[in-house]
Every structure is written in structure tokens, then in C-alpha cells.
Coordinates of C-alpha atoms and ligand atoms in Angstrom, one line a residue:
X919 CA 83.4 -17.9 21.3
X920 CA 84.5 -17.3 17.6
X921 CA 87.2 -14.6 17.7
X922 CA 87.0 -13.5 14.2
X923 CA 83.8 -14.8 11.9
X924 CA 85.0 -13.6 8.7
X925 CA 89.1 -15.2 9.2
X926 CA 86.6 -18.6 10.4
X927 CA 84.7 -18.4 7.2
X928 CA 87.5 -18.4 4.7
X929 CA 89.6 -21.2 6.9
X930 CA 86.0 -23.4 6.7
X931 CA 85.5 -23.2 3.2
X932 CA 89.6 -23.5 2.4
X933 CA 89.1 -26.7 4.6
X934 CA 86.1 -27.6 2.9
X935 CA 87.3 -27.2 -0.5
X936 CA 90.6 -28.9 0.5
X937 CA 88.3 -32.4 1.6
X938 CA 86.7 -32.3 -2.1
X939 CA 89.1 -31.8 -4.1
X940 CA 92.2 -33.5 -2.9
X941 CA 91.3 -35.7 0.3
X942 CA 88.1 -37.5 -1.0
X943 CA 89.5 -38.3 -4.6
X944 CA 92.7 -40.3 -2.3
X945 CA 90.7 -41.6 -0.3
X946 CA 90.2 -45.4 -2.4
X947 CA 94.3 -45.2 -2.7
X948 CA 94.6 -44.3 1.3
X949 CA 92.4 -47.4 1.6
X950 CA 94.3 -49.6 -0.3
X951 CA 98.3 -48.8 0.3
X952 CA 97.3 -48.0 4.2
X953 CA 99.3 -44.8 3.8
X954 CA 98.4 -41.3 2.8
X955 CA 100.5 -39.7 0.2
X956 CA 103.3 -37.2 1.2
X957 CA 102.3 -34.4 -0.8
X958 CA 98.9 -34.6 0.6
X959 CA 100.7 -34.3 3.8
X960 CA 103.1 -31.8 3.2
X961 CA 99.8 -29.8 1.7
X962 CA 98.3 -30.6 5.5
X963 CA 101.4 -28.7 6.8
X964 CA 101.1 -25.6 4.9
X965 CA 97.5 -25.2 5.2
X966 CA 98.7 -25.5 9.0
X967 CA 96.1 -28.4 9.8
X968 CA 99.3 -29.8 12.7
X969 CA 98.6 -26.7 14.8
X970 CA 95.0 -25.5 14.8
X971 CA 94.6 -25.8 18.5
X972 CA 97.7 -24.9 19.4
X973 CA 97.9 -21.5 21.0
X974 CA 99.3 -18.8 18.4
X975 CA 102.2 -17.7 20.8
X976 CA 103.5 -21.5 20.3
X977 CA 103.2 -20.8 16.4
X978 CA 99.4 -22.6 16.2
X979 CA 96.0 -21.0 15.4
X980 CA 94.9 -21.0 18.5
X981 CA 90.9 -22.3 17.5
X982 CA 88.6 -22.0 20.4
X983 CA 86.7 -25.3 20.8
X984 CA 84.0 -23.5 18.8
X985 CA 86.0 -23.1 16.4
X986 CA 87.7 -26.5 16.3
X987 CA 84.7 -28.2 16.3
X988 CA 83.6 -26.4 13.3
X989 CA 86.7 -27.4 11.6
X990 CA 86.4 -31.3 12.6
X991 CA 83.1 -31.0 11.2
X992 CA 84.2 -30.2 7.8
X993 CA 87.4 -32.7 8.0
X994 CA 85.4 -35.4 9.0
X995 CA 83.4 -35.7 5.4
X996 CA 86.1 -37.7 4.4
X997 CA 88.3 -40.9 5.1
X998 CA 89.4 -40.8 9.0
X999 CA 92.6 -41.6 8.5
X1000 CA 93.1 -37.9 7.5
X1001 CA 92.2 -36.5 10.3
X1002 CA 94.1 -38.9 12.6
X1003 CA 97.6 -38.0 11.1
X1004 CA 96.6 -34.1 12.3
X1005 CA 93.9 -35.1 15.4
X1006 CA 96.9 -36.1 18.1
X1007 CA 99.1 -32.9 17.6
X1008 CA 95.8 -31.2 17.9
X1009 CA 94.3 -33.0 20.8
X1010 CA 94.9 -36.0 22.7
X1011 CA 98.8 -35.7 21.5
X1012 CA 99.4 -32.0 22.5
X1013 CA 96.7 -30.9 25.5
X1014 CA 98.7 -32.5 28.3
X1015 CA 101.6 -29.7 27.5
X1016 CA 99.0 -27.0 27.0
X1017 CA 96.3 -27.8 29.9
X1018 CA 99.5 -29.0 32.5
X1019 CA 103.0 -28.7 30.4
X1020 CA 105.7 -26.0 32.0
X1021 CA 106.5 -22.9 30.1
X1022 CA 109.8 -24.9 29.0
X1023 CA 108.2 -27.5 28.1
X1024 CA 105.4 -25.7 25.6
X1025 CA 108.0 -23.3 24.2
X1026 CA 110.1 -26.0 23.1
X1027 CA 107.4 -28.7 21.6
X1028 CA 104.6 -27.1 20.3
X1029 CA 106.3 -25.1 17.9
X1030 CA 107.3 -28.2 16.5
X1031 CA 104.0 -29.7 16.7
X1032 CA 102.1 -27.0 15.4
X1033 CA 104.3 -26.8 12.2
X1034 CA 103.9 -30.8 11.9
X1035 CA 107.6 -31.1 12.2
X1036 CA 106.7 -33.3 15.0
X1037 CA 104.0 -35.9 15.4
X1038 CA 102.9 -36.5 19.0
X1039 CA 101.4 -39.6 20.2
X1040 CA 99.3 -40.0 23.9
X1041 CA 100.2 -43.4 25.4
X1042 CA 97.9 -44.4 28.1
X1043 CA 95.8 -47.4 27.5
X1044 CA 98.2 -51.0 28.1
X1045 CA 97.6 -54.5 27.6
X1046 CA 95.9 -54.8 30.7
X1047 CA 94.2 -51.2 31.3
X1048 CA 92.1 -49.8 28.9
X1049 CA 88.6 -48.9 30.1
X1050 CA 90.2 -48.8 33.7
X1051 CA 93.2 -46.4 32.8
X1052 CA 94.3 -46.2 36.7
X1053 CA 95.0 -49.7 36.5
X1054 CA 98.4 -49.3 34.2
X1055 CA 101.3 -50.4 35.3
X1056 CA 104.1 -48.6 33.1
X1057 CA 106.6 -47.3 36.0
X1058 CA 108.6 -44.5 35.9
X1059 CA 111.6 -44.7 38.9
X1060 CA 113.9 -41.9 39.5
X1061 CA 117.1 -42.8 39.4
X1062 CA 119.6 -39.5 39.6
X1063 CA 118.2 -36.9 36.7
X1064 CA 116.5 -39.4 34.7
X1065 CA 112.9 -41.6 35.7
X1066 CA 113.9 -44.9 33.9
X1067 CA 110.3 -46.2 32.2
X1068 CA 109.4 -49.7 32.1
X1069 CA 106.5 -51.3 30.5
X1070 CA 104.3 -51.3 27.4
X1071 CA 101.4 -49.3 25.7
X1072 CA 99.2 -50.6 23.1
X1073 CA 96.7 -49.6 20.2
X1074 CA 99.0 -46.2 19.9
X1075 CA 97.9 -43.8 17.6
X1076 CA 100.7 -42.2 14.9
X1077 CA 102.8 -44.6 16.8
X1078 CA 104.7 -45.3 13.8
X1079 CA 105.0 -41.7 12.7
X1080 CA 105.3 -39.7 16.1
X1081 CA 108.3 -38.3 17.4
X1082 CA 107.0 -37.4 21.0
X1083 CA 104.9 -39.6 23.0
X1084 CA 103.6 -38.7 26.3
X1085 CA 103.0 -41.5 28.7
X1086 CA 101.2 -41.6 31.5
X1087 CA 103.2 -44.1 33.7
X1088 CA 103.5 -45.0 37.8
X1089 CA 105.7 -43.0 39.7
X1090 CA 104.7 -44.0 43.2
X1091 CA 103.8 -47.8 43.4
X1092 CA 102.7 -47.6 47.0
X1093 CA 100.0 -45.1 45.9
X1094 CA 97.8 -48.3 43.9
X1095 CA 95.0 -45.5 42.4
X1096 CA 95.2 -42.5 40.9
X1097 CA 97.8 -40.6 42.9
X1098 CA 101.0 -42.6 41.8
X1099 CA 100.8 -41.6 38.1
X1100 CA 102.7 -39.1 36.1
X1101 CA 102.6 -37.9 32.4
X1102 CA 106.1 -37.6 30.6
X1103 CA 106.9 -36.6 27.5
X1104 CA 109.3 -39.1 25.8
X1105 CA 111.4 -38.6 22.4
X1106 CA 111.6 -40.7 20.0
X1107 CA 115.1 -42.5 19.4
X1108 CA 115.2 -42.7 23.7
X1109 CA 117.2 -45.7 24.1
X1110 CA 115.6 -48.2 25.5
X1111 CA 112.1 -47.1 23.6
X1112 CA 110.7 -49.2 20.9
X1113 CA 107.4 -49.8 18.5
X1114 CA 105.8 -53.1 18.1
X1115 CA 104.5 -53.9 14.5
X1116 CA 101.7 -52.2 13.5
X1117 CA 97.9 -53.6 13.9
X1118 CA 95.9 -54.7 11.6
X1119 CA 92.9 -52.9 12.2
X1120 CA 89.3 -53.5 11.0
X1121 CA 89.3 -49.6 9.5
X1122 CA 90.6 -46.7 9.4
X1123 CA 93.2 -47.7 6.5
X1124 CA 95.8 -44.9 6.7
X1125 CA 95.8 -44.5 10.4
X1126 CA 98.5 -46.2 12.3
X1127 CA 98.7 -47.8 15.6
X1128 CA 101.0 -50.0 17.5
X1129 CA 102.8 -51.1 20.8
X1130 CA 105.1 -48.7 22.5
X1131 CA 107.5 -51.0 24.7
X1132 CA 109.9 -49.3 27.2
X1133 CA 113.0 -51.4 28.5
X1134 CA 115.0 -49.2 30.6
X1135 CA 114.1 -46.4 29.0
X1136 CA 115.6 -43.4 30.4
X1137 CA 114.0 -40.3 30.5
X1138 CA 115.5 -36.8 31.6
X1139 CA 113.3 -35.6 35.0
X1140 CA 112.5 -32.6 33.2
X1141 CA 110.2 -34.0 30.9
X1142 CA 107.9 -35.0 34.0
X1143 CA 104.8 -32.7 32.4
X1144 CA 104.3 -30.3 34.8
X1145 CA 107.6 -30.8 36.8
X1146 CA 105.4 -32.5 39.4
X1147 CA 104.6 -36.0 40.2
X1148 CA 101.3 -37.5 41.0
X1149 CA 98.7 -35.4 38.7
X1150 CA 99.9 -37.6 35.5
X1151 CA 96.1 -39.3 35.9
X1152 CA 94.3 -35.6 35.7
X1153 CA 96.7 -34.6 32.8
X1154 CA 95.1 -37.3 30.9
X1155 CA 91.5 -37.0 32.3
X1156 CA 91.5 -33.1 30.9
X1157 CA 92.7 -34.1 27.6
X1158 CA 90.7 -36.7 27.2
X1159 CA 87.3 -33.9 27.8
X1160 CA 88.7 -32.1 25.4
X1161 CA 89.2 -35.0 22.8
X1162 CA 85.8 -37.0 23.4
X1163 CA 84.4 -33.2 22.3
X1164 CA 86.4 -33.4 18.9
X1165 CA 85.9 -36.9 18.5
X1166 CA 82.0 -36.3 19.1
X1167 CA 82.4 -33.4 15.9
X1168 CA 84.5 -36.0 13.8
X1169 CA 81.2 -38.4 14.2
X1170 CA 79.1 -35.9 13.0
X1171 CA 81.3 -34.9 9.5
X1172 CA 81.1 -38.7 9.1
X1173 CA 77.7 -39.0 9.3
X1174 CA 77.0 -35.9 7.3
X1175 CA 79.2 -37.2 4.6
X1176 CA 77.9 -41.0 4.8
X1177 CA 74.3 -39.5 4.5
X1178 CA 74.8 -37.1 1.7
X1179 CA 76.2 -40.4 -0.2
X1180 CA 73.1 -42.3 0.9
X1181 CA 70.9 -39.6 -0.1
X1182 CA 72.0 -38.9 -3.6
X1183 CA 72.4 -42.8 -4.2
X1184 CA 68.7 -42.9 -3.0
X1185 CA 67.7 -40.5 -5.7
X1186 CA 69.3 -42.1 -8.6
X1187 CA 68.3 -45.8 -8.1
X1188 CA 65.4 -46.5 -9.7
X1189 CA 63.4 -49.7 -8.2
X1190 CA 60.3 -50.3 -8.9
X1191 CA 59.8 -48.0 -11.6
X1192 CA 61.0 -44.9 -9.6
X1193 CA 63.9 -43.6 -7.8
X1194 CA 63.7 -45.5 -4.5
X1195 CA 64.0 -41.9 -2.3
X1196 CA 60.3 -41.8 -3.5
X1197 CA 59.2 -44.9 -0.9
X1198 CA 58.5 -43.8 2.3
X1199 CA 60.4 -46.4 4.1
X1200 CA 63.6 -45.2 2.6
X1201 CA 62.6 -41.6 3.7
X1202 CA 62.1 -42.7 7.4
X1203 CA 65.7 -43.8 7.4
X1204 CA 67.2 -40.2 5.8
X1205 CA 64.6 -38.2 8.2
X1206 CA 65.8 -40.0 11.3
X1207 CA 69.4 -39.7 10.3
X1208 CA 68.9 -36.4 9.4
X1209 CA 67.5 -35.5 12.3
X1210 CA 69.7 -37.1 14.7
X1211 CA 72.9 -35.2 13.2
X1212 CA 71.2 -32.3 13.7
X1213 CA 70.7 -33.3 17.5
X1214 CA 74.6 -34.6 17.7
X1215 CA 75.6 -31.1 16.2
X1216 CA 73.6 -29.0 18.3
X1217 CA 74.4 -30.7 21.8
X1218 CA 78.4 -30.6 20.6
X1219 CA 78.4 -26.6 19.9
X1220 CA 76.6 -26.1 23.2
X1221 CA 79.4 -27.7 25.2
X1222 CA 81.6 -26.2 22.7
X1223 CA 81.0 -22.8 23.6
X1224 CA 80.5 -23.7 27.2
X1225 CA 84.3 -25.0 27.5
X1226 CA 85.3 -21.7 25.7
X1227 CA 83.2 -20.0 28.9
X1228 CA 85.7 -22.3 30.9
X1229 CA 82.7 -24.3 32.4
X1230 CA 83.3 -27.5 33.8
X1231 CA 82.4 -30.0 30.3
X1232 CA 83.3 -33.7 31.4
X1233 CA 79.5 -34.7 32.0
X1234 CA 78.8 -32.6 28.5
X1235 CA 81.5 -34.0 26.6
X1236 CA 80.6 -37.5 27.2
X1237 CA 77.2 -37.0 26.6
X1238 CA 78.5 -35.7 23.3
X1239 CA 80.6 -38.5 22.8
X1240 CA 78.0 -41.3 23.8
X1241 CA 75.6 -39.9 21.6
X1242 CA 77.1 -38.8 18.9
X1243 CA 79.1 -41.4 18.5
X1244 CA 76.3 -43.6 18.6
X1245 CA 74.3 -41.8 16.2
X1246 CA 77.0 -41.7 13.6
X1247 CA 76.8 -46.0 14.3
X1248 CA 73.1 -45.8 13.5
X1249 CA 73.8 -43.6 10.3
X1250 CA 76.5 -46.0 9.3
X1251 CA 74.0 -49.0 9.3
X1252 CA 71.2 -46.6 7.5
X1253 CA 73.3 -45.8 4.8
X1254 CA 74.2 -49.3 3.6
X1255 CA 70.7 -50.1 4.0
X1256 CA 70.0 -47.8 1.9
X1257 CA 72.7 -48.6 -0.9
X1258 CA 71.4 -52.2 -0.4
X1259 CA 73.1 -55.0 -2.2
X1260 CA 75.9 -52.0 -3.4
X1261 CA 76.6 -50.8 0.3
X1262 CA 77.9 -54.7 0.7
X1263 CA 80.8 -54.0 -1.7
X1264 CA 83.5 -51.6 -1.6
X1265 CA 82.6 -49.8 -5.3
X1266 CA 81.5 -47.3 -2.7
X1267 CA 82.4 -45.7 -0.1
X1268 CA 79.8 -46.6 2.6
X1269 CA 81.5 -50.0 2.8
X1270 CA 84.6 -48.2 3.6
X1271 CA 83.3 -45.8 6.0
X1272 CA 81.0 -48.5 7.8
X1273 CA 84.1 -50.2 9.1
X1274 CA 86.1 -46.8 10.0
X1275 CA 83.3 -45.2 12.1
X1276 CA 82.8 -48.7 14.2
X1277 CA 85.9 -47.3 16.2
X1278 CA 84.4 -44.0 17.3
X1279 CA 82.0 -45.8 19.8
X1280 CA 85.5 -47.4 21.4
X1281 CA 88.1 -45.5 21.2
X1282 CA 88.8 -42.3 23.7
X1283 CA 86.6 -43.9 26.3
X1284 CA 83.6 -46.6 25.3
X1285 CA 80.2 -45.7 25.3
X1286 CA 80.1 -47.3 28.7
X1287 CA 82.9 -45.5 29.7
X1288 CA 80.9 -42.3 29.0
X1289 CA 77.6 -43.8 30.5
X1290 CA 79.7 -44.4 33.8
X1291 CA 81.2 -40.5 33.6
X1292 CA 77.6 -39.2 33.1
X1293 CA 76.5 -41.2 36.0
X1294 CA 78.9 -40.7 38.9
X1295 CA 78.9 -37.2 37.8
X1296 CA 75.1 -37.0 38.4
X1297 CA 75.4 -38.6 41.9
X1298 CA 78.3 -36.6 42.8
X1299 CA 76.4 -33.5 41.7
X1300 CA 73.0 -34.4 43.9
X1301 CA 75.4 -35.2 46.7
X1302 CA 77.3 -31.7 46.3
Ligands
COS2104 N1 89.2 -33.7 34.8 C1 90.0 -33.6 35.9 N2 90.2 -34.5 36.8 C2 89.5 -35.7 36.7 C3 88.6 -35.9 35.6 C4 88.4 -34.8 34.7 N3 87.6 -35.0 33.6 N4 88.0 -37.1 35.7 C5 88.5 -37.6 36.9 N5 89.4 -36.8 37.4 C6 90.1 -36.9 38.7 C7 89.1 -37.2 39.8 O1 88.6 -36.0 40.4 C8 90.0 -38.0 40.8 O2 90.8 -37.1 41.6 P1 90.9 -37.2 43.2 O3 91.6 -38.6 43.4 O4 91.7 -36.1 43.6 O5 89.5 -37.2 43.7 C9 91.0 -38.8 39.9 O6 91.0 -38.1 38.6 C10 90.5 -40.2 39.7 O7 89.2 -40.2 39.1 P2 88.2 -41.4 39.3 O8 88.2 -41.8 40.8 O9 86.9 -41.1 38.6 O10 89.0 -42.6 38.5 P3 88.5 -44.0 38.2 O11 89.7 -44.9 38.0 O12 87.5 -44.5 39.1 O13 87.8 -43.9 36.8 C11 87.5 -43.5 34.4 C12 88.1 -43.1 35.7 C13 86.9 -44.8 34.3 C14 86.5 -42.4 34.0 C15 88.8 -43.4 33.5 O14 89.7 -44.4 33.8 C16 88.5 -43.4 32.0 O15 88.1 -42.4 31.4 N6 88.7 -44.6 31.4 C17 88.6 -44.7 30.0 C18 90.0 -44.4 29.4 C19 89.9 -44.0 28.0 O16 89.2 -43.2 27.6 N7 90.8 -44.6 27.3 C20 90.9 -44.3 25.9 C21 92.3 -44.4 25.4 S1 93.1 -43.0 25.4 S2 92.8 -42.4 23.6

């Protein structure tokens, strides 16, 4: 559903132009001081990259998921850790306001995250529930005005740099599944709310996460998202549609980018008296990548436009996820192949990018995660 081809079109190629000349020449220093510069971010501010999806009554541009997906494609060509900083006020760190938030609530935080002001983080996954989310044990016990928040988060995203987090936390412990959890959105500087040191991750240089630890934290009740208890679980369940979708794009831009770099590297090294893009078992390797973006990219525009029809997208956006996600693994391990001896050492990039993509098939729900979500959706559909 794109609203406006020709206002797309310029913000495409602005985005595209912005990844060649001034994210992919950072990208070595990102890798190696972990943090991205601050005039690169304050240039991610004015080209109002904090706000794409956030609707333009709340001072964002409003993309459909068309639209966003388009974007992701193009921002994804370079490091990750570019995208991250921006991808949680866009997604995972904003939906639960937009799908679920009151009208309080939205008018008063996405302004703030659409403009970048703010950085949001989503804090679901603990210490001991990842894959099984309903399993977390965070609670969240009203006391007066305030639900006072005790336990801990991990692998946080923008951790470090947020200054909103919503947490998904238990708010009835007699209800054991689903039922007793709530989303909140918690400020940074809440006493009683603190960070953990950050993780050493095997990737993804530039992108911070870390523990979130609540001790007593008190939180005012009207920053229960929603003003209702008990749907905290679906909150995150909706957002997390939405982001598998724009994680699936992000795998794709990766690819693309790790490909072209394989490709042109495959035309200039000469083995065997000719450039090696000339054997035919190099070829098979840029063919089948080639043709499995192309596969990743059309499946994610299809569900794409159908969320914009407002069809139901949880079975489609995990196949997107699973299999893009996937492919961009496969690419990844094609591409060094390729570069041989050279993709082994970090003069390029591929040995960078090989380590950041290994996190796409984990994070925002395994590829068995997605495999299960398929699955029961199938049954559940046959039984309907
Ligand atoms: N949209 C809206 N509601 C949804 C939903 C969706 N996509 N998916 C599930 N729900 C609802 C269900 O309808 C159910 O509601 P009822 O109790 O009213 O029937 C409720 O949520 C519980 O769903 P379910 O029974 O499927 O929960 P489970 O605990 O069995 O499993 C999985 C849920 C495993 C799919 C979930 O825990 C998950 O996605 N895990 C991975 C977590 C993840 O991605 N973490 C990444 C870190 S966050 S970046």
C-alpha cells in the first residue's frame, strides 16, 4: 500500500545514498570503538530515520509496512549496528504504544521517539524465559498509584542508550500463563531501575545490549500500556509480527550487500589464469544466493502489503523470518567461501558481516520459534 510513489522514491534513494556515503565508509571504525559516531547520529535524526513508522499525527512518517520494508531493505546494506540504534523506536521499542498504548500515552512518547529524543527499548526475554516468553517472572504489584516492578531482563537492546523501556512483567501471579502479564512503559532514572554492564557479543559492534534489573522499582499505574491489565502478553505478541517482518527485510539488505561484495571480489581475483567468477562452481554459489534473495524479498512484500490490507500476518511473518533469516545465514557462509582465504580475515567486510548476521536466526524469536508459530497456526487453522 504505498501512499505516495514519487515522496517513496526520493526517501529510497536519500536512504540509499546516505548508506554509501557516510554509513559504509564508518563502518571499520563502528567495528572497532563499538560505538557509532554522534554526528552520524544526529545526521540519523534529521533525516528522521527515529520515526519512520511512527504515525505522522505523533510527528513520524507514518511508512506502511510496504514502505518500511522497502526502507529496511536499503539500510540493511550496511553494518547492523546502524539500524539497531533506529530499529527499536521503529519497531519492537514503539508498537506496543501504537498497536495497544492509550491516547495519553502515544501523545506524550512518540513525539519523543519519532524525533530520536528518546530511545525506546522492549524488555521481555529474562534469564530464565527466552524462547518461552510466558514463562517470565518480572512482577509488577500495585501498591496505591504505583505497580512496584521486581526482577530482571536480559540481552536488552539500546539498553544502554534508551530512555523508555517497556516491560512486559506479571501482574497476576495466580494466573501462571499468559493471562497474568502486563506491558508498562518505564522511564529511565525510575528509582529502583538499573543496567547491568554491557555484553560482549559475538557481532553486531555498535549495538548495545544489557541487563535491565528492577529492585522496587516503582512505576506510576498509568504507564500500564493500555490502562488494562492482563493483555501485556498480546502487546508483545503483535509487536513481535510486526518486527520478525522488518527483521526478515533487514536479512535481505544484508544478504544483498554481502553478495554484491562476493560478487565483485569474484570478478577481480584471478586464479588459475582467470577471474574466478568464470568457474562454474563459484557461479552455483552467486546463482543460488541470488536466487534465494529474490525468493526472501518476494515472500516479505507479499505479507508486507497483506498487513497493510490488515490481514492476519503471524503465520506469514514467521515464514518470512525463518526463511529469510535463514537464507541470509546461507549467503553469509557463500560469501566467505567465495572470498576464500580473504573472507577468513577482517581486511573485508564479509568477516565482519558473517558474525553480525549469525544473530538474525536467534533473536526476535528462533527459527524454531517460527517453525512452532507456523505449525500450531496450521493445526489451529484445519481445526477452525
Ligand atoms: N497476536 C496476538 N495474540 C497472540 C499472538 C499474536 N501473534 N500470538 C499469540 N497470541 C495470543 C494467543 O492467542 C493466546 O491468547 P489466549 O490465551 O487468549 O488464547 C496468548 O497470546 C498466548 O499464546 P500461546 O498460547 O501461543 O503462548 P505460548 O506461551 O504457548 O507460546 C510463543 C508463545 C512460543 C509463540 C511465544 O512465547 C514466542 O513468540 N516466543 C519467542 C519469544 C521471542 O520472540 N523472543 C524474542 C525476544 S524479544 S526481541
Amino acid at each position: 500500500m504505498i501512499r505516495d510513489q514519487e515522496t517513496l522514491t526520493l526517501l529510497v534513494d536519500t536512504l540509499s545514498r546516505f548508506v554509501r556515503e557516510r554509513l559504509i565508509p564508518a563502518e571499520n571504525k563502528v567495528a572497532e570503538t563499538d560505538e557509532i559516531p554522534d554526528d552520524i547520529v544526529a545526521e540519523m535524526r534529521e533525516l528522521g530515520l527515529f520515526g519512520l513508522c511512527v504515525p505522522e499525527e505523533y510527528g513520524g512518517l507514518g511508512l506502511t509496512m510496504e514502505e518500511e520494508v522497502l526502507v529496511a531493505f536499503e539500510i540493511a546494506k550496511t553494518s547492523p549496528a546502524f539500524r539497531s540504534l533506529i530499529g527499536t523506536n521503529n519497531g519492537i521499542g514503539s508498537q506496543g504504544l501504537i498497536v495497544d498504548g492509550t491516547e495519553e500515552q502515544k501523545s506524550y512518547y512518540l513525539p519523543k521517539l519519532a524525533s530520536g529524543e528518546l530511545i525506546a527499548s522492549f524488555a521481555l526475554t529474562e534469564p530464565g524465559a527466552g524462547s518461552d516468553a510466558a514463562s517470565l517472572r518480572t512482577s509488577a504489584v500495585l501498591d496505591g498509584d504505583f505497580y512496584v516492578l521486581n526482577g530482571t531482563k536480559r540481552f536488552i537492546t539500546n539498553a544502554p542508550e534508551a530512555g523508555v523501556y517497556t516491560v512486559m512483567a506479571r501482574t497476576n501471579p495466580e494466573i501462571k500463563g499468559t493471562g497474568g502479564i502486563s506491558a508498562f512503559i518505564v522511564e529511565k532514572g525510575t528509582p529502583g531501575l538499573s543496567l547491568g554492564k554491557r555484553d560482549h557479543k559475538m557481532g553486531q559492534k555498535g549495538a548495545h545490549t544489557c541487563d535491565v534489573m528492577f529492585d522496587n522499582c516503582r512505576v506510576p499505574a498509568a504507564n500500564i500500556i493500555g490502562g488494562k491489565e492482563g493483555v501485556g502478553f498480546k502487546t508483545a505478541m503483535k509487536v513481535l509480527d510486526k518486527g520478525r517482518l522488518h527483521i526478515s527485510a533487514i536479512c535481505v539488505g544484508a544478504a544483498e550487500r554481502m553478495l554484491d561484495d562476493a560478487l565483485r571480489y569474484a570478478i577481480e581475483r584471478q586464479q588459475f589464469g582467470k577471474p574466478i567468477a568464470e568457474f562454474q562452481l563459484i557461479q552455483a554459489m552467486l546463482a543460488d544466493s541470488k536466487a534465494e534473495i529474490y525468493a526472501a524479498r518476494s515472500m516479505i512484500l507479499d505479507a508486507a502489503r497483506r498487513r497493510d490490507n490488515k490481514e492476519d500476518i503471524s503465520t506469514e511473518a514467521s515464514c518470512c523470518k525463518l526463511f529469510a533469516s535463514e537464507m541470509c545465514g546461507r549467503v553469509a557462509d557463500r560469501a566467505v567461501q567465495i572470498h576464500g582465504g580473504a573472507g577468513y580475515v577482517s581486511d573485508y567486510a564479509i568477516e565482519r558481516f558473517y558474525r553480525d548476521v549469525r544473530l538474525f536466526r536467534i533473536y526476535e524469536g528462533t527459527t524454531q520459534i517460527q517453525q512452532l508459530v507456523i505449525a500450531r497456526n496450521m493445526i489451529r487453522d484445519a481445526s477452525l
